[in-house]
Amino acid sequence: MTDVRQDLVVEQATFGAGCFWGAEAAFRALPGVLDTRVGFARSARLAIQRLDASGRLGKPVATVILALGEFQLADEDQQRYLEKHGASACSI
């Protein structure tokens, strides 16, 4: 039996999101995504958000790319949560 993935180059990426269930469902729907796992991460350093005088996030808002520090995989009941519960989107 031939493994059809033998010549496939697989890369891994880690993304941060507020509600990881919705993000997980969106990534799973993308062509080429082989698997997703949700969990909790702590970056190696903290991102500083600048607030204006009213206490709102100042503009422009920038995406900060950080090295992944500690990562804890969520429990199995949290993996593919929306799919397991018949939901298509996160209501949070």
mmCIF file of N, CA and C in Angstrom:
data_model
loop_
_atom_site.group_PDB
_atom_site.id
_atom_site.type_symbol
_atom_site.label_atom_id
_atom_site.label_comp_id
_atom_site.label_asym_id
_atom_site.label_seq_id
_atom_site.Cartn_x
_atom_site.Cartn_y
_atom_site.Cartn_z
ATOM 1 N N MET A 1 0.835 -1.172 0.000
ATOM 2 C CA MET A 1 0.000 0.000 0.000
ATOM 3 C C MET A 1 0.886 1.244 0.000
ATOM 4 N N THR A 2 0.620 2.171 -0.905
ATOM 5 C CA THR A 2 1.414 3.386 -1.028
ATOM 6 C C THR A 2 0.807 4.503 -0.191
ATOM 7 N N ASP A 3 1.636 5.190 0.577
ATOM 8 C CA ASP A 3 1.187 6.343 1.363
ATOM 9 C C ASP A 3 1.130 7.552 0.443
ATOM 10 N N VAL A 4 -0.057 8.090 0.202
ATOM 11 C CA VAL A 4 -0.204 9.216 -0.716
ATOM 12 C C VAL A 4 0.390 10.502 -0.146
ATOM 13 N N ARG A 5 0.698 10.524 1.142
ATOM 14 C CA ARG A 5 1.306 11.700 1.763
ATOM 15 C C ARG A 5 2.830 11.628 1.785
ATOM 16 N N GLN A 6 3.401 10.633 1.177
ATOM 17 C CA GLN A 6 4.841 10.414 1.253
ATOM 18 C C GLN A 6 5.640 11.636 0.797
ATOM 19 N N ASP A 7 5.219 12.308 -0.272
ATOM 20 C CA ASP A 7 5.953 13.460 -0.786
ATOM 21 C C ASP A 7 5.368 14.792 -0.324
ATOM 22 N N LEU A 8 4.428 14.750 0.576
ATOM 23 C CA LEU A 8 3.757 15.952 1.062
ATOM 24 C C LEU A 8 4.613 16.663 2.106
ATOM 25 N N VAL A 9 4.787 17.958 1.938
ATOM 26 C CA VAL A 9 5.489 18.763 2.932
ATOM 27 C C VAL A 9 4.433 19.318 3.884
ATOM 28 N N VAL A 10 4.559 19.005 5.153
ATOM 29 C CA VAL A 10 3.599 19.445 6.154
ATOM 30 C C VAL A 10 4.261 20.493 7.030
ATOM 31 N N GLU A 11 3.572 21.635 7.188
ATOM 32 C CA GLU A 11 4.064 22.691 8.049
ATOM 33 C C GLU A 11 3.041 22.968 9.136
ATOM 34 N N GLN A 12 3.495 23.542 10.231
ATOM 35 C CA GLN A 12 2.627 23.825 11.368
ATOM 36 C C GLN A 12 2.603 25.322 11.623
ATOM 37 N N ALA A 13 1.438 25.834 11.975
ATOM 38 C CA ALA A 13 1.296 27.238 12.337
ATOM 39 C C ALA A 13 0.449 27.324 13.592
ATOM 40 N N THR A 14 0.702 28.320 14.413
ATOM 41 C CA THR A 14 -0.063 28.540 15.631
ATOM 42 C C THR A 14 -0.684 29.928 15.554
ATOM 43 N N PHE A 15 -1.975 30.020 15.813
ATOM 44 C CA PHE A 15 -2.700 31.284 15.760
ATOM 45 C C PHE A 15 -3.387 31.533 17.092
ATOM 46 N N GLY A 16 -3.472 32.782 17.481
ATOM 47 C CA GLY A 16 -4.197 33.169 18.684
ATOM 48 C C GLY A 16 -5.564 33.712 18.296
ATOM 49 N N ALA A 17 -6.576 33.381 19.079
ATOM 50 C CA ALA A 17 -7.926 33.863 18.802
ATOM 51 C C ALA A 17 -8.700 33.932 20.105
ATOM 52 N N GLY A 18 -9.681 34.808 20.153
ATOM 53 C CA GLY A 18 -10.504 34.946 21.354
ATOM 54 C C GLY A 18 -11.297 33.677 21.627
ATOM 55 N N CYS A 19 -12.148 33.290 20.707
ATOM 56 C CA CYS A 19 -12.926 32.059 20.829
ATOM 57 C C CYS A 19 -12.278 31.027 19.919
ATOM 58 N N PHE A 20 -11.547 30.087 20.492
ATOM 59 C CA PHE A 20 -10.825 29.168 19.622
ATOM 60 C C PHE A 20 -11.723 28.177 18.904
ATOM 61 N N TRP A 21 -12.963 27.979 19.374
ATOM 62 C CA TRP A 21 -13.852 27.042 18.677
ATOM 63 C C TRP A 21 -14.228 27.563 17.304
ATOM 64 N N GLY A 22 -14.544 28.841 17.202
ATOM 65 C CA GLY A 22 -14.889 29.432 15.904
ATOM 66 C C GLY A 22 -13.701 29.444 14.966
ATOM 67 N N ALA A 23 -12.530 29.797 15.500
ATOM 68 C CA ALA A 23 -11.314 29.816 14.684
ATOM 69 C C ALA A 23 -10.977 28.410 14.205
ATOM 70 N N GLU A 24 -11.125 27.431 15.085
ATOM 71 C CA GLU A 24 -10.836 26.052 14.710
ATOM 72 C C GLU A 24 -11.740 25.612 13.556
ATOM 73 N N ALA A 25 -13.026 25.908 13.637
ATOM 74 C CA ALA A 25 -13.970 25.522 12.580
ATOM 75 C C ALA A 25 -13.610 26.200 11.257
ATOM 76 N N ALA A 26 -13.228 27.477 11.317
ATOM 77 C CA ALA A 26 -12.862 28.201 10.095
ATOM 78 C C ALA A 26 -11.603 27.613 9.461
ATOM 79 N N PHE A 27 -10.596 27.304 10.266
ATOM 80 C CA PHE A 27 -9.365 26.716 9.727
ATOM 81 C C PHE A 27 -9.612 25.320 9.173
ATOM 82 N N ARG A 28 -10.458 24.531 9.827
ATOM 83 C CA ARG A 28 -10.741 23.170 9.353
ATOM 84 C C ARG A 28 -11.384 23.190 7.966
ATOM 85 N N ALA A 29 -12.092 24.277 7.646
ATOM 86 C CA ALA A 29 -12.780 24.383 6.355
ATOM 87 C C ALA A 29 -11.846 24.788 5.214
ATOM 88 N N LEU A 30 -10.628 25.218 5.524
ATOM 89 C CA LEU A 30 -9.695 25.672 4.491
ATOM 90 C C LEU A 30 -9.058 24.488 3.753
ATOM 91 N N PRO A 31 -8.960 24.591 2.429
ATOM 92 C CA PRO A 31 -8.283 23.539 1.674
ATOM 93 C C PRO A 31 -6.820 23.425 2.117
ATOM 94 N N GLY A 32 -6.347 22.223 2.269
ATOM 95 C CA GLY A 32 -4.953 21.989 2.631
ATOM 96 C C GLY A 32 -4.711 21.845 4.120
ATOM 97 N N VAL A 33 -5.676 22.212 4.958
ATOM 98 C CA VAL A 33 -5.512 22.049 6.402
ATOM 99 C C VAL A 33 -5.763 20.584 6.739
ATOM 100 N N LEU A 34 -4.763 19.937 7.315
ATOM 101 C CA LEU A 34 -4.856 18.512 7.624
ATOM 102 C C LEU A 34 -5.475 18.253 8.991
ATOM 103 N N ASP A 35 -5.211 19.121 9.959
ATOM 104 C CA ASP A 35 -5.709 18.907 11.312
ATOM 105 C C ASP A 35 -5.632 20.205 12.090
ATOM 106 N N THR A 36 -6.410 20.307 13.128
ATOM 107 C CA THR A 36 -6.344 21.443 14.043
ATOM 108 C C THR A 36 -6.394 20.909 15.470
ATOM 109 N N ARG A 37 -5.787 21.625 16.375
ATOM 110 C CA ARG A 37 -5.842 21.321 17.807
ATOM 111 C C ARG A 37 -5.961 22.649 18.527
ATOM 112 N N VAL A 38 -6.851 22.734 19.507
ATOM 113 C CA VAL A 38 -7.019 23.975 20.256
ATOM 114 C C VAL A 38 -6.392 23.838 21.633
ATOM 115 N N GLY A 39 -6.001 24.985 22.171
ATOM 116 C CA GLY A 39 -5.378 24.992 23.486
ATOM 117 C C GLY A 39 -5.104 26.402 23.934
ATOM 118 N N PHE A 40 -4.239 26.520 24.904
ATOM 119 C CA PHE A 40 -3.940 27.793 25.540
ATOM 120 C C PHE A 40 -2.439 28.054 25.454
ATOM 121 N N ALA A 41 -2.082 29.283 25.084
ATOM 122 C CA ALA A 41 -0.669 29.619 24.911
ATOM 123 C C ALA A 41 -0.305 30.825 25.759
ATOM 124 N N ARG A 42 0.935 30.849 26.162
ATOM 125 C CA ARG A 42 1.511 32.012 26.831
ATOM 126 C C ARG A 42 2.746 32.375 26.031
ATOM 127 N N SER A 43 2.770 33.602 25.514
ATOM 128 C CA SER A 43 3.891 34.004 24.670
ATOM 129 C C SER A 43 5.140 34.235 25.503
ATOM 130 N N ALA A 44 6.251 34.263 24.814
ATOM 131 C CA ALA A 44 7.533 34.481 25.472
ATOM 132 C C ALA A 44 7.673 35.908 25.997
ATOM 133 N N ARG A 45 6.909 36.839 25.427
ATOM 134 C CA ARG A 45 6.900 38.213 25.934
ATOM 135 C C ARG A 45 5.495 38.773 25.790
ATOM 136 N N LEU A 46 5.216 39.864 26.451
ATOM 137 C CA LEU A 46 3.873 40.433 26.426
ATOM 138 C C LEU A 46 3.758 41.495 25.350
ATOM 139 N N ALA A 47 2.598 41.562 24.714
ATOM 140 C CA ALA A 47 2.313 42.626 23.745
ATOM 141 C C ALA A 47 1.740 43.815 24.511
ATOM 142 N N ILE A 48 2.190 45.007 24.199
ATOM 143 C CA ILE A 48 1.704 46.212 24.856
ATOM 144 C C ILE A 48 0.669 46.866 23.956
ATOM 145 N N GLN A 49 -0.526 47.115 24.491
ATOM 146 C CA GLN A 49 -1.570 47.793 23.746
ATOM 147 C C GLN A 49 -1.611 49.248 24.207
ATOM 148 N N ARG A 50 -1.635 50.161 23.262
ATOM 149 C CA ARG A 50 -1.669 51.578 23.590
ATOM 150 C C ARG A 50 -3.110 52.048 23.655
ATOM 151 N N LEU A 51 -3.478 52.634 24.781
ATOM 152 C CA LEU A 51 -4.828 53.148 24.955
ATOM 153 C C LEU A 51 -4.814 54.657 24.784
ATOM 154 N N ASP A 52 -5.873 55.184 24.155
ATOM 155 C CA ASP A 52 -5.970 56.634 24.032
ATOM 156 C C ASP A 52 -6.559 57.206 25.322
ATOM 157 N N ALA A 53 -6.776 58.514 25.371
ATOM 158 C CA ALA A 53 -7.233 59.185 26.585
ATOM 159 C C ALA A 53 -8.591 58.676 27.066
ATOM 160 N N SER A 54 -9.431 58.194 26.163
ATOM 161 C CA SER A 54 -10.751 57.697 26.547
ATOM 162 C C SER A 54 -10.701 56.256 27.055
ATOM 163 N N GLY A 55 -9.539 55.644 27.030
ATOM 164 C CA GLY A 55 -9.397 54.269 27.488
ATOM 165 C C GLY A 55 -9.622 53.240 26.407
ATOM 166 N N ARG A 56 -9.843 53.696 25.166
ATOM 167 C CA ARG A 56 -10.028 52.764 24.048
ATOM 168 C C ARG A 56 -8.690 52.450 23.404
ATOM 169 N N LEU A 57 -8.641 51.335 22.728
ATOM 170 C CA LEU A 57 -7.427 50.930 22.040
ATOM 171 C C LEU A 57 -7.079 51.970 20.988
ATOM 172 N N GLY A 58 -5.867 52.480 21.055
ATOM 173 C CA GLY A 58 -5.436 53.505 20.115
ATOM 174 C C GLY A 58 -5.283 52.975 18.703
ATOM 175 N N LYS A 59 -5.237 53.889 17.749
ATOM 176 C CA LYS A 59 -5.083 53.519 16.333
ATOM 177 C C LYS A 59 -3.705 53.942 15.881
ATOM 178 N N PRO A 60 -3.021 53.328 14.954
ATOM 179 C CA PRO A 60 -3.486 52.096 14.288
ATOM 180 C C PRO A 60 -3.312 50.873 15.166
ATOM 181 N N VAL A 61 -4.150 49.882 14.958
ATOM 182 C CA VAL A 61 -4.041 48.616 15.669
ATOM 183 C C VAL A 61 -3.126 47.716 14.853
ATOM 184 N N ALA A 62 -2.119 47.182 15.494
ATOM 185 C CA ALA A 62 -1.141 46.347 14.794
ATOM 186 C C ALA A 62 -1.233 44.911 15.294
ATOM 187 N N THR A 63 -0.954 43.980 14.429
ATOM 188 C CA THR A 63 -0.844 42.584 14.818
ATOM 189 C C THR A 63 0.594 42.342 15.236
ATOM 190 N N VAL A 64 0.755 41.812 16.413
ATOM 191 C CA VAL A 64 2.085 41.544 16.934
ATOM 192 C C VAL A 64 2.360 40.046 16.795
ATOM 193 N N ILE A 65 3.455 39.711 16.178
ATOM 194 C CA ILE A 65 3.846 38.314 16.022
ATOM 195 C C ILE A 65 4.848 37.987 17.125
ATOM 196 N N LEU A 66 4.492 37.004 17.931
ATOM 197 C CA LEU A 66 5.318 36.617 19.067
ATOM 198 C C LEU A 66 5.763 35.172 18.933
ATOM 199 N N ALA A 67 6.886 34.871 19.531
ATOM 200 C CA ALA A 67 7.331 33.479 19.594
ATOM 201 C C ALA A 67 6.384 32.721 20.519
ATOM 202 N N LEU A 68 6.027 31.512 20.135
ATOM 203 C CA LEU A 68 5.153 30.712 20.979
ATOM 204 C C LEU A 68 5.929 30.254 22.192
ATOM 205 N N GLY A 69 5.419 30.584 23.337
ATOM 206 C CA GLY A 69 6.038 30.127 24.580
ATOM 207 C C GLY A 69 5.412 28.808 24.994
ATOM 208 N N GLU A 70 4.912 28.771 26.184
ATOM 209 C CA GLU A 70 4.285 27.578 26.730
ATOM 210 C C GLU A 70 2.930 27.338 26.043
ATOM 211 N N PHE A 71 2.626 26.111 25.662
ATOM 212 C CA PHE A 71 1.346 25.766 25.043
ATOM 213 C C PHE A 71 0.750 24.578 25.755
ATOM 214 N N GLN A 72 -0.510 24.717 26.147
ATOM 215 C CA GLN A 72 -1.220 23.623 26.809
ATOM 216 C C GLN A 72 -2.396 23.218 25.930
ATOM 217 N N LEU A 73 -2.393 21.999 25.476
ATOM 218 C CA LEU A 73 -3.471 21.473 24.659
ATOM 219 C C LEU A 73 -4.745 21.412 25.490
ATOM 220 N N ALA A 74 -5.854 21.886 24.937
ATOM 221 C CA ALA A 74 -7.137 21.806 25.634
ATOM 222 C C ALA A 74 -7.571 20.345 25.737
ATOM 223 N N ASP A 75 -8.433 20.069 26.701
ATOM 224 C CA ASP A 75 -8.940 18.712 26.887
ATOM 225 C C ASP A 75 -9.629 18.225 25.621
ATOM 226 N N GLU A 76 -9.732 16.913 25.473
ATOM 227 C CA GLU A 76 -10.307 16.322 24.268
ATOM 228 C C GLU A 76 -11.745 16.777 24.026
ATOM 229 N N ASP A 77 -12.518 17.021 25.085
ATOM 230 C CA ASP A 77 -13.896 17.471 24.877
ATOM 231 C C ASP A 77 -13.973 18.875 24.291
ATOM 232 N N GLN A 78 -12.869 19.617 24.314
ATOM 233 C CA GLN A 78 -12.812 20.955 23.719
ATOM 234 C C GLN A 78 -12.373 20.928 22.254
ATOM 235 N N GLN A 79 -11.779 19.820 21.816
ATOM 236 C CA GLN A 79 -11.342 19.678 20.428
ATOM 237 C C GLN A 79 -12.570 19.453 19.543
ATOM 238 N N ARG A 80 -12.648 20.181 18.423
ATOM 239 C CA ARG A 80 -13.768 20.056 17.472
ATOM 240 C C ARG A 80 -15.108 20.236 18.185
ATOM 241 N N TYR A 81 -15.127 21.142 19.136
ATOM 242 C CA TYR A 81 -16.293 21.352 20.004
ATOM 243 C C TYR A 81 -17.563 21.669 19.211
ATOM 244 N N LEU A 82 -17.490 22.616 18.279
ATOM 245 C CA LEU A 82 -18.681 22.992 17.507
ATOM 246 C C LEU A 82 -19.205 21.804 16.710
ATOM 247 N N GLU A 83 -18.298 21.066 16.095
ATOM 248 C CA GLU A 83 -18.678 19.896 15.314
ATOM 249 C C GLU A 83 -19.372 18.848 16.186
ATOM 250 N N LYS A 84 -18.835 18.620 17.373
ATOM 251 C CA LYS A 84 -19.403 17.626 18.285
ATOM 252 C C LYS A 84 -20.786 18.016 18.788
ATOM 253 N N HIS A 85 -21.056 19.323 18.838
ATOM 254 C CA HIS A 85 -22.325 19.814 19.382
ATOM 255 C C HIS A 85 -23.285 20.300 18.310
ATOM 256 N N GLY A 86 -23.009 19.976 17.051
ATOM 257 C CA GLY A 86 -23.922 20.312 15.968
ATOM 258 C C GLY A 86 -24.050 21.800 15.693
ATOM 259 N N ALA A 87 -23.036 22.573 16.048
ATOM 260 C CA ALA A 87 -23.072 24.012 15.817
ATOM 261 C C ALA A 87 -22.137 24.368 14.668
ATOM 262 N N SER A 88 -22.460 25.447 13.984
ATOM 263 C CA SER A 88 -21.608 25.849 12.852
ATOM 264 C C SER A 88 -20.805 27.106 13.161
ATOM 265 N N ALA A 89 -21.148 27.794 14.244
ATOM 266 C CA ALA A 89 -20.436 29.027 14.603
ATOM 267 C C ALA A 89 -20.436 29.192 16.115
ATOM 268 N N CYS A 90 -19.492 29.965 16.588
ATOM 269 C CA CYS A 90 -19.381 30.274 18.000
ATOM 270 C C CYS A 90 -20.289 31.463 18.297
ATOM 271 N N SER A 91 -21.134 31.351 19.291
ATOM 272 C CA SER A 91 -22.069 32.436 19.608
ATOM 273 C C SER A 91 -21.489 33.458 20.577
ATOM 274 N N ILE A 92 -20.255 33.262 20.985
ATOM 275 C CA ILE A 92 -19.630 34.193 21.938
ATOM 276 C C ILE A 92 -19.166 35.425 21.197
#
